[in-house]
Amino acid sequence: MNEFPASQAYRLLEPGPIVLVTTSADGRPNVMTMGFHMMIQHAPPLIGCVIGPWDHSYRTLRKTGECVIAIPTVDLAETVVDIGNCSGDTVDKFERFGLRTRPATDVAAPLLVDCLANIECRVADSGLVDRYNLFILEAKQIWIDDARTERRTMHHRGDGSFIVDGGMLDLRERMVKWRHLPH
Amino acid sequence: MNEFPASQAYRLLEPGPIVLVTTSADGRPNVMTMGFHMMIQHAPPLIGCVIGPWDHSYRTLRKTGECVIAIPTVDLAETVVDIGNCSGDTVDKFERFGLRTRPATDVAAPLLVDCLANIECRVADSGLVDRYNLFILEAKQIWIDDARTERRTMHHRGDGSFIVDGGMLDLRERMVKWRHLPH
């Protein structure tokens, strides 16, 4: 895995991929699937995400204030859905799904080796959790697997139906107004 | 355009497409391009979106509490970027870009006829605007153009670079835990 500037979290999350979120409390990690997330701010890089009391990871995230947002690609599709359809209450998902992990740098939650990218995050504001289950996270460190060939992410349309990344469209020359963004 | 249940806004927005947002104050409409948005809640359908004081639409949205989120497809790509690279302060974007509109049902902001879908929204909570420029919207009414053939949306990777929708992946049979969601 290669380092990638935390300031460029938007390049990974603004496209709206389905993601996995890892947490860890008292040495016990968990992983969940998440579709409700967004970039909130470029600098510092703030991310909004909805994780509710119905998620096993909720209590851990509130307690530790740390997580990793991992971005899977289409080769992990079935696993991504299955992770979202069982609970860390009763299952060690890393064991069940054979997920390979690596320690993160800034947080106790593990990196997922089989994902395209891993974003180490800390909770920056939990004031919106009681009302909307909305955590404001700050991206602290990003890792990308530059070596992998499969790079197509998935976008959840609800109900286990996904759009897979197709082609790229480069309209950078038309972006005359936003040259100041972090590169 | 055909009606689509507001409760299913997540089918359109959870995949993370780049969107257009229309507003209207005192009979003068405007339109902007937006990439920072998310679903926050299924029922009632709440959407979070970042629109800041740097956007001409910001004052109008605060004042009227109404907007339309329109979802463009790849045939509008250049226009979507150009809309985000000029300001309603100085340009009538509907005229410049030849955008066809239609009156909405619940809000004063216009629908965009050339988009795949239009979501009429009202501001449900503006308490996070001062801190994060984050508006919480409720989807009130949705229109979809069932007749159009081009249905591929775009996902912004920053800097005017986009991923275009590719194929679909149907893993609905694995969604054993979430059968209660609105259909």
Short mmCIF file of C-alpha atoms in Angstrom, two decimals:
data_model
loop_
_atom_site.label_atom_id
_atom_site.label_comp_id
_atom_site.label_asym_id
_atom_site.label_seq_id
_atom_site.Cartn_x
_atom_site.Cartn_y
_atom_site.Cartn_z
CA MET A 1 0.00 0.00 0.00
CA ASN A 2 1.15 3.49 -0.86
CA GLU A 3 0.54 6.74 0.99
CA PHE A 4 -1.88 9.21 -0.53
CA PRO A 5 -2.47 12.75 0.82
CA ALA A 6 -5.34 12.91 3.34
CA SER A 7 -6.30 16.22 1.72
CA GLN A 8 -7.41 14.25 -1.34
CA ALA A 9 -9.99 12.09 0.39
CA TYR A 10 -12.57 13.74 -1.89
CA ARG A 11 -11.10 11.99 -4.93
CA LEU A 12 -12.08 8.67 -3.36
CA LEU A 13 -15.36 9.55 -1.66
CA GLU A 14 -17.04 12.23 -3.79
CA PRO A 15 -17.82 9.58 -6.46
CA GLY A 16 -20.03 7.84 -3.89
CA PRO A 17 -18.70 4.27 -3.71
CA ILE A 18 -20.10 1.72 -1.29
CA VAL A 19 -17.51 1.40 1.50
CA LEU A 20 -16.52 -0.82 4.38
CA VAL A 21 -15.87 0.66 7.83
CA THR A 22 -13.64 -0.98 10.41
CA THR A 23 -13.53 -0.19 14.11
CA SER A 24 -11.79 -1.79 17.08
CA ALA A 25 -12.50 -1.81 20.80
CA ASP A 26 -10.51 -3.68 23.42
CA GLY A 27 -8.59 -5.51 20.72
CA ARG A 28 -11.77 -6.79 19.02
CA PRO A 29 -12.20 -5.39 15.53
CA ASN A 30 -15.41 -5.26 13.51
CA VAL A 31 -16.33 -4.31 9.96
CA MET A 32 -19.57 -3.02 8.44
CA THR A 33 -20.85 -1.92 5.04
CA MET A 34 -21.86 1.73 4.58
CA GLY A 35 -23.66 3.60 1.80
CA PHE A 36 -24.71 6.85 3.48
CA HIS A 37 -21.61 9.08 3.43
CA MET A 38 -20.36 12.28 1.82
CA MET A 39 -17.52 14.74 1.69
CA ILE A 40 -18.37 17.81 3.79
CA GLN A 41 -15.24 19.90 3.42
CA HIS A 42 -12.00 19.84 1.40
CA ALA A 43 -9.60 21.26 4.01
CA PRO A 44 -9.32 19.90 6.56
CA PRO A 45 -10.90 16.87 4.87
CA LEU A 46 -14.20 16.24 6.66
CA ILE A 47 -16.46 13.31 5.90
CA GLY A 48 -20.05 12.83 7.03
CA CYS A 49 -21.36 9.32 7.57
CA VAL A 50 -24.46 7.69 9.02
CA ILE A 51 -23.84 4.85 11.46
CA GLY A 52 -26.76 4.11 13.77
CA PRO A 53 -27.50 2.23 17.00
CA TRP A 54 -28.66 -0.67 14.79
CA ASP A 55 -25.01 -1.10 13.74
CA HIS A 56 -22.73 -3.09 16.03
CA SER A 57 -19.94 -0.60 15.19
CA TYR A 58 -21.94 2.34 16.56
CA ARG A 59 -20.97 1.91 20.19
CA THR A 60 -17.34 1.34 19.33
CA LEU A 61 -17.16 4.41 17.12
CA ARG A 62 -18.72 6.56 19.83
CA LYS A 63 -16.34 5.15 22.44
CA THR A 64 -13.06 5.18 20.51
CA GLY A 65 -13.67 8.01 18.03
CA GLU A 66 -11.68 6.07 15.42
CA CYS A 67 -12.42 4.09 12.27
CA VAL A 68 -11.07 3.18 8.86
CA ILE A 69 -13.13 3.71 5.70
CA ALA A 70 -12.02 1.10 3.17
CA ILE A 71 -13.04 1.20 -0.49
CA PRO A 72 -13.67 -2.22 -2.03
CA THR A 73 -13.77 -3.01 -5.73
CA VAL A 74 -16.10 -5.23 -7.70
CA ASP A 75 -14.15 -8.44 -7.03
CA LEU A 76 -15.34 -8.14 -3.38
CA ALA A 77 -19.01 -7.50 -4.27
CA GLU A 78 -20.58 -10.57 -2.65
CA THR A 79 -18.48 -10.11 0.48
CA VAL A 80 -19.46 -6.45 0.74
CA VAL A 81 -23.15 -7.40 0.71
CA ASP A 82 -22.69 -10.30 3.11
CA ILE A 83 -20.75 -8.11 5.59
CA GLY A 84 -23.77 -5.80 5.61
CA ASN A 85 -26.13 -8.70 6.24
CA CYS A 86 -24.71 -10.15 9.44
CA SER A 87 -23.76 -8.55 12.73
CA GLY A 88 -20.54 -8.28 14.69
CA ASP A 89 -22.68 -9.13 17.72
CA THR A 90 -22.63 -12.78 16.72
CA VAL A 91 -19.99 -13.17 14.01
CA ASP A 92 -16.25 -12.57 13.67
CA LYS A 93 -16.57 -11.21 10.17
CA PHE A 94 -12.82 -11.17 9.52
CA GLU A 95 -12.70 -14.89 10.11
CA ARG A 96 -15.95 -15.71 8.32
CA PHE A 97 -15.04 -13.76 5.17
CA GLY A 98 -11.29 -14.36 5.26
CA LEU A 99 -10.51 -10.63 5.37
CA ARG A 100 -6.83 -9.83 5.55
CA THR A 101 -5.92 -6.89 7.80
CA ARG A 102 -2.93 -4.73 8.56
CA PRO A 103 -2.42 -2.31 11.47
CA ALA A 104 -3.22 1.32 10.71
CA THR A 105 -0.86 4.16 11.62
CA ASP A 106 -3.09 6.64 13.44
CA VAL A 107 -6.00 4.54 14.67
CA ALA A 108 -6.64 1.18 16.35
CA ALA A 109 -9.09 0.06 13.63
CA PRO A 110 -7.42 -2.21 11.05
CA LEU A 111 -6.75 -1.58 7.36
CA LEU A 112 -8.33 -4.00 4.87
CA VAL A 113 -5.57 -5.32 2.63
CA ASP A 114 -7.98 -6.50 -0.08
CA CYS A 115 -9.46 -3.04 -0.68
CA LEU A 116 -8.33 -0.40 -3.18
CA ALA A 117 -7.96 2.32 -0.56
CA ASN A 118 -8.08 2.78 3.22
CA ILE A 119 -8.82 6.10 4.91
CA GLU A 120 -7.85 6.37 8.59
CA CYS A 121 -10.37 8.64 10.31
CA ARG A 122 -11.03 10.25 13.66
CA VAL A 123 -14.38 11.59 14.80
CA ALA A 124 -14.17 15.39 14.60
CA ASP A 125 -17.71 16.12 15.79
CA SER A 126 -20.25 13.79 17.35
CA GLY A 127 -22.79 16.53 18.08
CA LEU A 128 -25.11 15.38 15.27
CA VAL A 129 -25.15 11.73 16.29
CA ASP A 130 -28.10 11.86 18.67
CA ARG A 131 -30.30 13.58 16.11
CA TYR A 132 -29.20 12.06 12.78
CA ASN A 133 -26.72 9.26 13.58
CA LEU A 134 -24.38 11.49 11.62
CA PHE A 135 -20.69 11.36 12.50
CA ILE A 136 -18.33 14.03 11.20
CA LEU A 137 -14.96 12.37 10.58
CA GLU A 138 -11.62 13.85 9.65
CA ALA A 139 -9.43 11.88 7.23
CA LYS A 140 -5.98 11.57 8.81
CA GLN A 141 -4.08 9.18 6.59
CA ILE A 142 -4.83 7.42 3.31
CA TRP A 143 -3.37 4.26 1.81
CA ILE A 144 -3.87 3.14 -1.78
CA ASP A 145 -2.96 -0.16 -3.38
CA ASP A 146 -1.32 1.14 -6.54
CA ALA A 147 -0.45 -2.37 -7.67
CA ARG A 148 -3.93 -3.83 -8.03
CA THR A 149 -5.44 -4.12 -11.50
CA GLU A 150 -9.14 -4.26 -10.54
CA ARG A 151 -10.03 -0.66 -9.64
CA ARG A 152 -13.75 -0.50 -10.40
CA THR A 153 -15.77 0.53 -7.36
CA MET A 154 -19.49 -0.07 -6.83
CA HIS A 155 -22.34 2.35 -6.16
CA HIS A 156 -25.31 1.08 -4.18
CA ARG A 157 -28.77 1.73 -5.65
CA GLY A 158 -30.46 0.16 -2.63
CA ASP A 159 -31.62 -3.41 -2.04
CA GLY A 160 -28.34 -5.02 -3.04
CA SER A 161 -28.41 -3.58 -6.56
CA PHE A 162 -25.21 -1.84 -7.67
CA ILE A 163 -23.83 0.24 -10.52
CA VAL A 164 -20.24 -0.70 -11.35
CA ASP A 165 -17.74 1.94 -12.53
CA GLY A 166 -17.58 2.25 -16.28
CA GLY A 167 -15.36 4.58 -18.32
CA MET A 168 -13.67 7.81 -17.30
CA LEU A 169 -14.52 11.25 -18.60
CA ASP A 170 -11.84 13.94 -18.35
CA LEU A 171 -13.23 17.48 -18.42
CA ARG A 172 -10.47 19.04 -16.34
CA GLU A 173 -9.74 21.77 -18.87
CA ARG A 174 -13.22 23.21 -18.25
CA MET A 175 -12.66 23.59 -14.46
CA VAL A 176 -11.58 27.22 -14.65
CA LYS A 177 -13.07 28.24 -11.28
CA TRP A 178 -11.66 25.62 -8.91
CA ARG A 179 -7.90 25.65 -9.50
CA HIS A 180 -7.25 26.28 -5.80
CA LEU A 181 -8.29 22.85 -4.57
CA PRO A 182 -5.60 20.63 -3.03
CA HIS A 183 -3.77 18.51 -5.61
CA MET B 1 -41.94 12.84 -16.52
CA ASN B 2 -43.37 10.16 -14.27
CA GLU B 3 -43.96 10.26 -10.54
CA PHE B 4 -41.66 8.20 -8.32
CA PRO B 5 -42.15 7.74 -4.56
CA ALA B 6 -40.26 10.32 -2.50
CA SER B 7 -39.48 7.49 -0.07
CA GLN B 8 -37.16 6.04 -2.71
CA ALA B 9 -34.86 9.04 -3.04
CA TYR B 10 -32.08 6.76 -1.82
CA ARG B 11 -32.21 4.76 -5.06
CA LEU B 12 -31.17 7.89 -6.93
CA LEU B 13 -28.77 9.50 -4.47
CA GLU B 14 -27.03 6.69 -2.58
CA PRO B 15 -25.03 5.83 -5.74
CA GLY B 16 -23.41 9.27 -5.47
CA PRO B 17 -24.07 10.93 -8.84
CA ILE B 18 -23.03 14.50 -9.55
CA VAL B 19 -26.24 16.55 -9.43
CA LEU B 20 -27.62 19.93 -10.41
CA VAL B 21 -29.54 22.02 -7.88
CA THR B 22 -32.11 24.63 -8.86
CA THR B 23 -33.47 27.39 -6.64
CA SER B 24 -35.70 30.38 -7.28
CA ALA B 25 -36.17 33.69 -5.49
CA ASP B 26 -38.49 36.49 -6.59
CA GLY B 27 -39.14 34.74 -9.88
CA ARG B 28 -35.41 34.48 -10.73
CA PRO B 29 -34.20 30.88 -10.88
CA ASN B 30 -30.61 29.68 -10.66
CA VAL B 31 -28.86 26.36 -11.08
CA MET B 32 -25.60 25.01 -9.64
CA THR B 33 -23.56 21.80 -9.77
CA MET B 34 -23.15 19.83 -6.53
CA GLY B 35 -20.98 16.86 -5.58
CA PHE B 36 -21.09 16.89 -1.77
CA HIS B 37 -24.36 15.20 -0.83
CA MET B 38 -25.63 12.04 0.85
CA MET B 39 -28.70 10.21 2.05
CA ILE B 40 -29.08 10.66 5.81
CA GLN B 41 -32.27 8.74 6.50
CA HIS B 42 -34.70 6.49 4.61
CA ALA B 43 -37.99 7.58 6.22
CA PRO B 44 -38.76 10.37 6.05
CA PRO B 45 -36.22 10.68 3.21
CA LEU B 46 -33.56 13.12 4.43
CA ILE B 47 -30.68 14.32 2.27
CA GLY B 48 -27.58 16.17 3.44
CA CYS B 49 -25.87 18.58 1.06
CA VAL B 50 -23.12 21.17 1.23
CA ILE B 51 -23.93 24.52 -0.36
CA GLY B 52 -21.75 27.39 0.87
CA PRO B 53 -21.70 31.19 0.84
CA TRP B 54 -19.42 30.94 -2.21
CA ASP B 55 -22.44 29.58 -4.13
CA HIS B 56 -24.91 32.11 -5.54
CA SER B 57 -27.73 29.66 -4.61
CA TYR B 58 -26.80 29.75 -0.92
CA ARG B 59 -28.72 32.91 -0.04
CA THR B 60 -31.77 31.79 -1.98
CA LEU B 61 -31.81 28.37 -0.34
CA ARG B 62 -31.56 29.92 3.12
CA LYS B 63 -34.31 32.39 2.30
CA THR B 64 -36.81 30.14 0.52
CA GLY B 65 -36.01 26.74 2.06
CA GLU B 66 -36.72 25.11 -1.30
CA CYS B 67 -34.73 23.52 -4.10
CA VAL B 68 -34.80 20.80 -6.73
CA ILE B 69 -32.01 18.22 -7.01
CA ALA B 70 -31.82 17.14 -10.64
CA ILE B 71 -29.78 14.16 -11.80
CA PRO B 72 -28.10 14.63 -15.17
CA THR B 73 -26.77 11.86 -17.40
CA VAL B 74 -23.59 11.68 -19.42
CA ASP B 75 -25.03 13.48 -22.47
CA LEU B 76 -25.07 16.66 -20.32
CA ALA B 77 -21.49 16.25 -19.04
CA GLU B 78 -19.94 19.42 -20.49
CA THR B 79 -22.94 21.49 -19.42
CA VAL B 80 -22.75 20.10 -15.88
CA VAL B 81 -19.12 21.20 -15.59
CA ASP B 82 -19.76 24.59 -17.20
CA ILE B 83 -22.70 25.27 -14.85
CA GLY B 84 -20.30 24.71 -11.95
CA ASN B 85 -17.76 27.08 -13.46
CA CYS B 86 -19.78 30.26 -13.77
CA SER B 87 -21.97 32.14 -11.28
CA GLY B 88 -25.63 33.09 -11.20
CA ASP B 89 -24.37 36.48 -10.00
CA THR B 90 -23.46 37.39 -13.55
CA VAL B 91 -25.05 34.80 -15.84
CA ASP B 92 -28.56 33.54 -16.57
CA LYS B 93 -27.46 29.94 -16.80
CA PHE B 94 -30.77 28.68 -18.18
CA GLU B 95 -30.39 30.99 -21.15
CA ARG B 96 -26.67 30.44 -21.63
CA PHE B 97 -26.93 26.65 -21.56
CA GLY B 98 -30.35 26.34 -23.17
CA LEU B 99 -31.78 24.48 -20.17
CA ARG B 100 -35.44 23.58 -20.53
CA THR B 101 -37.48 23.90 -17.34
CA ARG B 102 -40.91 22.97 -16.06
CA PRO B 103 -42.70 24.17 -12.93
CA ALA B 104 -42.38 21.90 -9.91
CA THR B 105 -45.37 20.87 -7.82
CA ASP B 106 -44.28 21.60 -4.25
CA VAL B 107 -41.53 24.21 -4.63
CA ALA B 108 -40.84 27.39 -6.60
CA ALA B 109 -37.53 26.06 -7.98
CA PRO B 110 -37.91 24.66 -11.52
CA LEU B 111 -37.54 21.08 -12.73
CA LEU B 112 -34.88 20.42 -15.38
CA VAL B 113 -36.54 18.66 -18.29
CA ASP B 114 -33.26 17.36 -19.72
CA CYS B 115 -32.32 15.41 -16.57
CA LEU B 116 -33.09 11.79 -15.73
CA ALA B 117 -34.73 12.64 -12.40
CA ASN B 118 -35.83 15.66 -10.37
CA ILE B 119 -36.25 15.62 -6.59
CA GLU B 120 -38.31 18.44 -5.10
CA CYS B 121 -36.89 19.25 -1.66
CA ARG B 122 -37.58 21.44 1.35
CA VAL B 123 -35.01 22.38 3.97
CA ALA B 124 -35.83 20.30 7.06
CA ASP B 125 -33.01 21.61 9.25
CA SER B 126 -30.68 24.55 8.70
CA GLY B 127 -29.03 24.27 12.11
CA LEU B 128 -25.80 22.87 10.63
CA VAL B 129 -25.41 25.52 7.96
CA ASP B 130 -23.39 28.02 9.96
CA ARG B 131 -20.88 25.39 11.02
CA TYR B 132 -20.62 23.11 7.97
CA ASN B 133 -22.68 24.72 5.18
CA LEU B 134 -24.67 21.52 5.56
CA PHE B 135 -28.37 21.68 4.70
CA ILE B 136 -30.67 18.83 5.73
CA LEU B 137 -33.33 18.49 3.02
CA GLU B 138 -36.44 16.37 2.88
CA ALA B 139 -37.42 14.88 -0.48
CA LYS B 140 -41.07 15.76 -1.12
CA GLN B 141 -41.75 14.69 -4.68
CA ILE B 142 -39.74 12.90 -7.35
CA TRP B 143 -40.08 12.89 -11.13
CA ILE B 144 -38.33 10.47 -13.46
CA ASP B 145 -38.10 10.55 -17.21
CA ASP B 146 -38.92 6.92 -17.93
CA ALA B 147 -38.78 7.49 -21.69
CA ARG B 148 -35.14 8.53 -22.05
CA THR B 149 -32.64 5.98 -23.31
CA GLU B 150 -29.43 7.53 -21.90
CA ARG B 151 -29.53 6.70 -18.18
CA ARG B 152 -25.83 6.64 -17.26
CA THR B 153 -25.04 9.10 -14.45
CA MET B 154 -21.61 10.52 -13.63
CA HIS B 155 -19.58 10.43 -10.42
CA HIS B 156 -17.16 13.28 -9.75
CA ARG B 157 -13.60 12.35 -8.80
CA GLY B 158 -12.65 15.99 -8.35
CA ASP B 159 -11.08 18.44 -10.80
CA GLY B 160 -13.58 17.76 -13.58
CA SER B 161 -12.70 14.08 -13.82
CA PHE B 162 -15.68 11.70 -13.77
CA ILE B 163 -16.50 8.02 -13.61
CA VAL B 164 -19.43 7.10 -15.86
CA ASP B 165 -21.89 4.37 -14.86
CA GLY B 166 -20.96 0.96 -16.23
CA GLY B 167 -22.84 -2.30 -15.77
CA MET B 168 -25.32 -3.31 -13.09
CA LEU B 169 -24.77 -5.94 -10.44
CA ASP B 170 -27.82 -7.53 -8.85
CA LEU B 171 -27.15 -9.07 -5.43
CA ARG B 172 -30.64 -8.54 -4.03
CA GLU B 173 -31.05 -12.18 -3.03
CA ARG B 174 -28.24 -11.71 -0.47
CA MET B 175 -29.97 -8.77 1.30
CA VAL B 176 -31.57 -10.89 4.01
CA LYS B 177 -31.36 -8.27 6.74
CA TRP B 178 -32.93 -5.21 5.10
CA ARG B 179 -36.27 -6.38 3.75
CA HIS B 180 -38.13 -3.67 5.70
CA LEU B 181 -36.89 -0.75 3.57
CA PRO B 182 -39.48 1.18 1.51
CA HIS B 183 -40.07 -0.30 -1.95
#
